[in-house]
Amino acid sequence: MSFSHLLLFCLAGALGSLARYGMTSAVGALLGGSFPWGVFVVNVLGCFLFGAVWAASGILHLVSDAARLIILTGFMGAFTTFSTFIFDSQALLEGGSWAALLLNVGGQVVLGLLALRLGIRLVSLLA
């Protein structure tokens, strides 16, 4: 990756995190805080955008490989990693790898929740 691509990658990441913050804040303010609607909307929108960019690159050839990397890993990686999680799950689904799909989806959600709780508990014990 060239230095200019690296700078674009960093800029895309910064823009993605700003977009996530702005979107979650706006949606949360609009719909209220009883449910994490902001994160919900960002994750679903991120999946849509990931699919659209992937297709624009791989099917329509409208986006170069370098631009795809910058957009999907830089911007989308900062906007939401959920889109990458869903994309990887889709690949397992398309490949008929049902056990791996179940492990990926169930494992990341369940182990992620357990790891979060463990981290909170550990720090709480140290406090």
PDB file of C-alpha atoms in Angstrom:
ATOM      1  CA  MET A   1       0.000   0.000   0.000  1.00  0.00           C
ATOM      2  CA  SER A   2       1.420   3.359  -1.006  1.00  0.00           C
ATOM      3  CA  PHE A   3       1.716   6.270   1.409  1.00  0.00           C
ATOM      4  CA  SER A   4      -1.136   8.121  -0.324  1.00  0.00           C
ATOM      5  CA  HIS A   5      -3.354   5.024   0.001  1.00  0.00           C
ATOM      6  CA  LEU A   6      -2.408   4.790   3.677  1.00  0.00           C
ATOM      7  CA  LEU A   7      -3.409   8.422   4.220  1.00  0.00           C
ATOM      8  CA  LEU A   8      -6.712   7.823   2.424  1.00  0.00           C
ATOM      9  CA  PHE A   9      -7.241   4.734   4.581  1.00  0.00           C
ATOM     10  CA  CYS A  10      -6.695   6.795   7.749  1.00  0.00           C
ATOM     11  CA  LEU A  11      -8.994   9.554   6.497  1.00  0.00           C
ATOM     12  CA  ALA A  12     -11.681   7.011   5.617  1.00  0.00           C
ATOM     13  CA  GLY A  13     -11.429   5.550   9.124  1.00  0.00           C
ATOM     14  CA  ALA A  14     -11.767   8.979  10.694  1.00  0.00           C
ATOM     15  CA  LEU A  15     -14.793   9.768   8.522  1.00  0.00           C
ATOM     16  CA  GLY A  16     -16.353   6.387   9.327  1.00  0.00           C
ATOM     17  CA  SER A  17     -16.087   6.916  13.073  1.00  0.00           C
ATOM     18  CA  LEU A  18     -17.477  10.450  12.754  1.00  0.00           C
ATOM     19  CA  ALA A  19     -20.350   9.108  10.654  1.00  0.00           C
ATOM     20  CA  ARG A  20     -21.066   6.401  13.250  1.00  0.00           C
ATOM     21  CA  TYR A  21     -21.090   8.939  16.079  1.00  0.00           C
ATOM     22  CA  GLY A  22     -23.301  11.336  14.132  1.00  0.00           C
ATOM     23  CA  MET A  23     -25.731   8.644  13.001  1.00  0.00           C
ATOM     24  CA  THR A  24     -26.096   6.960  16.399  1.00  0.00           C
ATOM     25  CA  SER A  25     -26.534  10.331  18.114  1.00  0.00           C
ATOM     26  CA  ALA A  26     -29.127  11.578  15.619  1.00  0.00           C
ATOM     27  CA  VAL A  27     -31.136   8.358  15.545  1.00  0.00           C
ATOM     28  CA  GLY A  28     -30.954   8.019  19.338  1.00  0.00           C
ATOM     29  CA  ALA A  29     -32.211  11.572  19.794  1.00  0.00           C
ATOM     30  CA  LEU A  30     -34.979  11.023  17.265  1.00  0.00           C
ATOM     31  CA  LEU A  31     -36.238   7.655  18.510  1.00  0.00           C
ATOM     32  CA  GLY A  32     -35.361   7.785  22.192  1.00  0.00           C
ATOM     33  CA  GLY A  33     -33.122   5.706  24.381  1.00  0.00           C
ATOM     34  CA  SER A  34     -35.250   2.736  25.493  1.00  0.00           C
ATOM     35  CA  PHE A  35     -33.666   0.622  22.714  1.00  0.00           C
ATOM     36  CA  PRO A  36     -30.247   1.160  21.070  1.00  0.00           C
ATOM     37  CA  TRP A  37     -31.803   2.331  17.797  1.00  0.00           C
ATOM     38  CA  GLY A  38     -28.751   4.329  16.773  1.00  0.00           C
ATOM     39  CA  VAL A  39     -26.456   1.301  16.812  1.00  0.00           C
ATOM     40  CA  PHE A  40     -29.204  -0.818  15.247  1.00  0.00           C
ATOM     41  CA  VAL A  41     -29.579   1.590  12.317  1.00  0.00           C
ATOM     42  CA  VAL A  42     -25.802   1.947  11.872  1.00  0.00           C
ATOM     43  CA  ASN A  43     -25.337  -1.829  11.789  1.00  0.00           C
ATOM     44  CA  VAL A  44     -28.115  -2.434   9.261  1.00  0.00           C
ATOM     45  CA  LEU A  45     -27.077   0.529   7.111  1.00  0.00           C
ATOM     46  CA  GLY A  46     -23.460  -0.637   7.326  1.00  0.00           C
ATOM     47  CA  CYS A  47     -24.440  -4.077   6.020  1.00  0.00           C
ATOM     48  CA  PHE A  48     -26.320  -2.491   3.121  1.00  0.00           C
ATOM     49  CA  LEU A  49     -23.422  -0.196   2.243  1.00  0.00           C
ATOM     50  CA  PHE A  50     -20.899  -3.047   2.532  1.00  0.00           C
ATOM     51  CA  GLY A  51     -22.954  -5.130   0.093  1.00  0.00           C
ATOM     52  CA  ALA A  52     -23.393  -2.214  -2.305  1.00  0.00           C
ATOM     53  CA  VAL A  53     -19.668  -1.373  -2.369  1.00  0.00           C
ATOM     54  CA  TRP A  54     -18.731  -5.045  -2.707  1.00  0.00           C
ATOM     55  CA  ALA A  55     -21.084  -5.434  -5.675  1.00  0.00           C
ATOM     56  CA  ALA A  56     -19.967  -2.136  -7.230  1.00  0.00           C
ATOM     57  CA  SER A  57     -16.421  -3.467  -7.117  1.00  0.00           C
ATOM     58  CA  GLY A  58     -16.817  -7.165  -7.811  1.00  0.00           C
ATOM     59  CA  ILE A  59     -19.837  -7.259 -10.127  1.00  0.00           C
ATOM     60  CA  LEU A  60     -20.005  -3.865 -11.816  1.00  0.00           C
ATOM     61  CA  HIS A  61     -16.246  -3.106 -11.597  1.00  0.00           C
ATOM     62  CA  LEU A  62     -17.027   0.517 -10.718  1.00  0.00           C
ATOM     63  CA  VAL A  63     -14.674   0.583  -7.728  1.00  0.00           C
ATOM     64  CA  SER A  64     -10.981  -0.339  -7.894  1.00  0.00           C
ATOM     65  CA  ASP A  65      -9.480  -2.878  -5.508  1.00  0.00           C
ATOM     66  CA  ALA A  66      -7.567  -0.105  -3.718  1.00  0.00           C
ATOM     67  CA  ALA A  67     -10.712   2.009  -3.337  1.00  0.00           C
ATOM     68  CA  ARG A  68     -12.664  -1.039  -2.157  1.00  0.00           C
ATOM     69  CA  LEU A  69     -10.051  -1.687   0.541  1.00  0.00           C
ATOM     70  CA  ILE A  70     -10.112   1.936   1.644  1.00  0.00           C
ATOM     71  CA  ILE A  71     -13.916   2.094   1.719  1.00  0.00           C
ATOM     72  CA  LEU A  72     -14.661  -1.321   3.224  1.00  0.00           C
ATOM     73  CA  THR A  73     -11.806  -1.595   5.698  1.00  0.00           C
ATOM     74  CA  GLY A  74     -11.215   2.094   6.403  1.00  0.00           C
ATOM     75  CA  PHE A  75     -14.625   3.751   6.355  1.00  0.00           C
ATOM     76  CA  MET A  76     -16.858   0.726   6.983  1.00  0.00           C
ATOM     77  CA  GLY A  77     -14.465  -0.744   9.545  1.00  0.00           C
ATOM     78  CA  ALA A  78     -14.774   2.432  11.573  1.00  0.00           C
ATOM     79  CA  PHE A  79     -18.485   2.900  10.832  1.00  0.00           C
ATOM     80  CA  THR A  80     -19.375  -0.640  11.927  1.00  0.00           C
ATOM     81  CA  THR A  81     -17.498  -3.922  12.248  1.00  0.00           C
ATOM     82  CA  PHE A  82     -20.882  -5.611  12.299  1.00  0.00           C
ATOM     83  CA  SER A  83     -21.028  -5.382   8.502  1.00  0.00           C
ATOM     84  CA  THR A  84     -17.818  -7.412   8.249  1.00  0.00           C
ATOM     85  CA  PHE A  85     -19.211  -9.948  10.731  1.00  0.00           C
ATOM     86  CA  ILE A  86     -22.357 -10.306   8.601  1.00  0.00           C
ATOM     87  CA  PHE A  87     -20.338 -10.482   5.364  1.00  0.00           C
ATOM     88  CA  ASP A  88     -18.167 -13.287   6.779  1.00  0.00           C
ATOM     89  CA  SER A  89     -21.310 -15.071   7.988  1.00  0.00           C
ATOM     90  CA  GLN A  90     -22.842 -14.738   4.507  1.00  0.00           C
ATOM     91  CA  ALA A  91     -19.739 -16.358   2.983  1.00  0.00           C
ATOM     92  CA  LEU A  92     -20.090 -19.302   5.379  1.00  0.00           C
ATOM     93  CA  LEU A  93     -23.803 -19.534   4.528  1.00  0.00           C
ATOM     94  CA  GLU A  94     -23.127 -19.491   0.774  1.00  0.00           C
ATOM     95  CA  GLY A  95     -20.467 -22.150   1.241  1.00  0.00           C
ATOM     96  CA  GLY A  96     -22.913 -24.383   3.088  1.00  0.00           C
ATOM     97  CA  SER A  97     -20.698 -24.356   6.179  1.00  0.00           C
ATOM     98  CA  TRP A  98     -23.578 -24.547   8.631  1.00  0.00           C
ATOM     99  CA  ALA A  99     -21.506 -25.564  11.654  1.00  0.00           C
ATOM    100  CA  ALA A 100     -19.002 -22.767  11.026  1.00  0.00           C
ATOM    101  CA  LEU A 101     -21.859 -20.299  10.500  1.00  0.00           C
ATOM    102  CA  LEU A 102     -23.461 -21.305  13.783  1.00  0.00           C
ATOM    103  CA  LEU A 103     -20.124 -21.093  15.571  1.00  0.00           C
ATOM    104  CA  ASN A 104     -19.405 -17.673  14.051  1.00  0.00           C
ATOM    105  CA  VAL A 105     -22.797 -16.127  14.818  1.00  0.00           C
ATOM    106  CA  GLY A 106     -23.542 -17.849  18.113  1.00  0.00           C
ATOM    107  CA  GLY A 107     -19.967 -17.832  19.309  1.00  0.00           C
ATOM    108  CA  GLN A 108     -19.303 -14.166  18.686  1.00  0.00           C
ATOM    109  CA  VAL A 109     -22.578 -13.047  20.230  1.00  0.00           C
ATOM    110  CA  VAL A 110     -22.540 -15.330  23.276  1.00  0.00           C
ATOM    111  CA  LEU A 111     -18.780 -15.184  23.905  1.00  0.00           C
ATOM    112  CA  GLY A 112     -18.793 -11.441  23.215  1.00  0.00           C
ATOM    113  CA  LEU A 113     -21.452 -10.890  25.881  1.00  0.00           C
ATOM    114  CA  LEU A 114     -19.603 -13.142  28.322  1.00  0.00           C
ATOM    115  CA  ALA A 115     -16.284 -11.406  27.615  1.00  0.00           C
ATOM    116  CA  LEU A 116     -17.884  -7.998  28.123  1.00  0.00           C
ATOM    117  CA  ARG A 117     -19.340  -9.062  31.470  1.00  0.00           C
ATOM    118  CA  LEU A 118     -16.027 -10.629  32.505  1.00  0.00           C
ATOM    119  CA  GLY A 119     -14.145  -7.429  31.640  1.00  0.00           C
ATOM    120  CA  ILE A 120     -16.603  -5.332  33.634  1.00  0.00           C
ATOM    121  CA  ARG A 121     -16.419  -7.715  36.601  1.00  0.00           C
ATOM    122  CA  LEU A 122     -12.612  -7.881  36.522  1.00  0.00           C
ATOM    123  CA  VAL A 123     -12.193  -4.117  36.505  1.00  0.00           C
ATOM    124  CA  SER A 124     -14.879  -3.769  39.172  1.00  0.00           C
ATOM    125  CA  LEU A 125     -12.971  -6.183  41.413  1.00  0.00           C
ATOM    126  CA  LEU A 126      -9.777  -4.198  40.920  1.00  0.00           C
ATOM    127  CA  ALA A 127     -11.472  -0.878  41.719  1.00  0.00           C
TER     128      ALA A 127
END
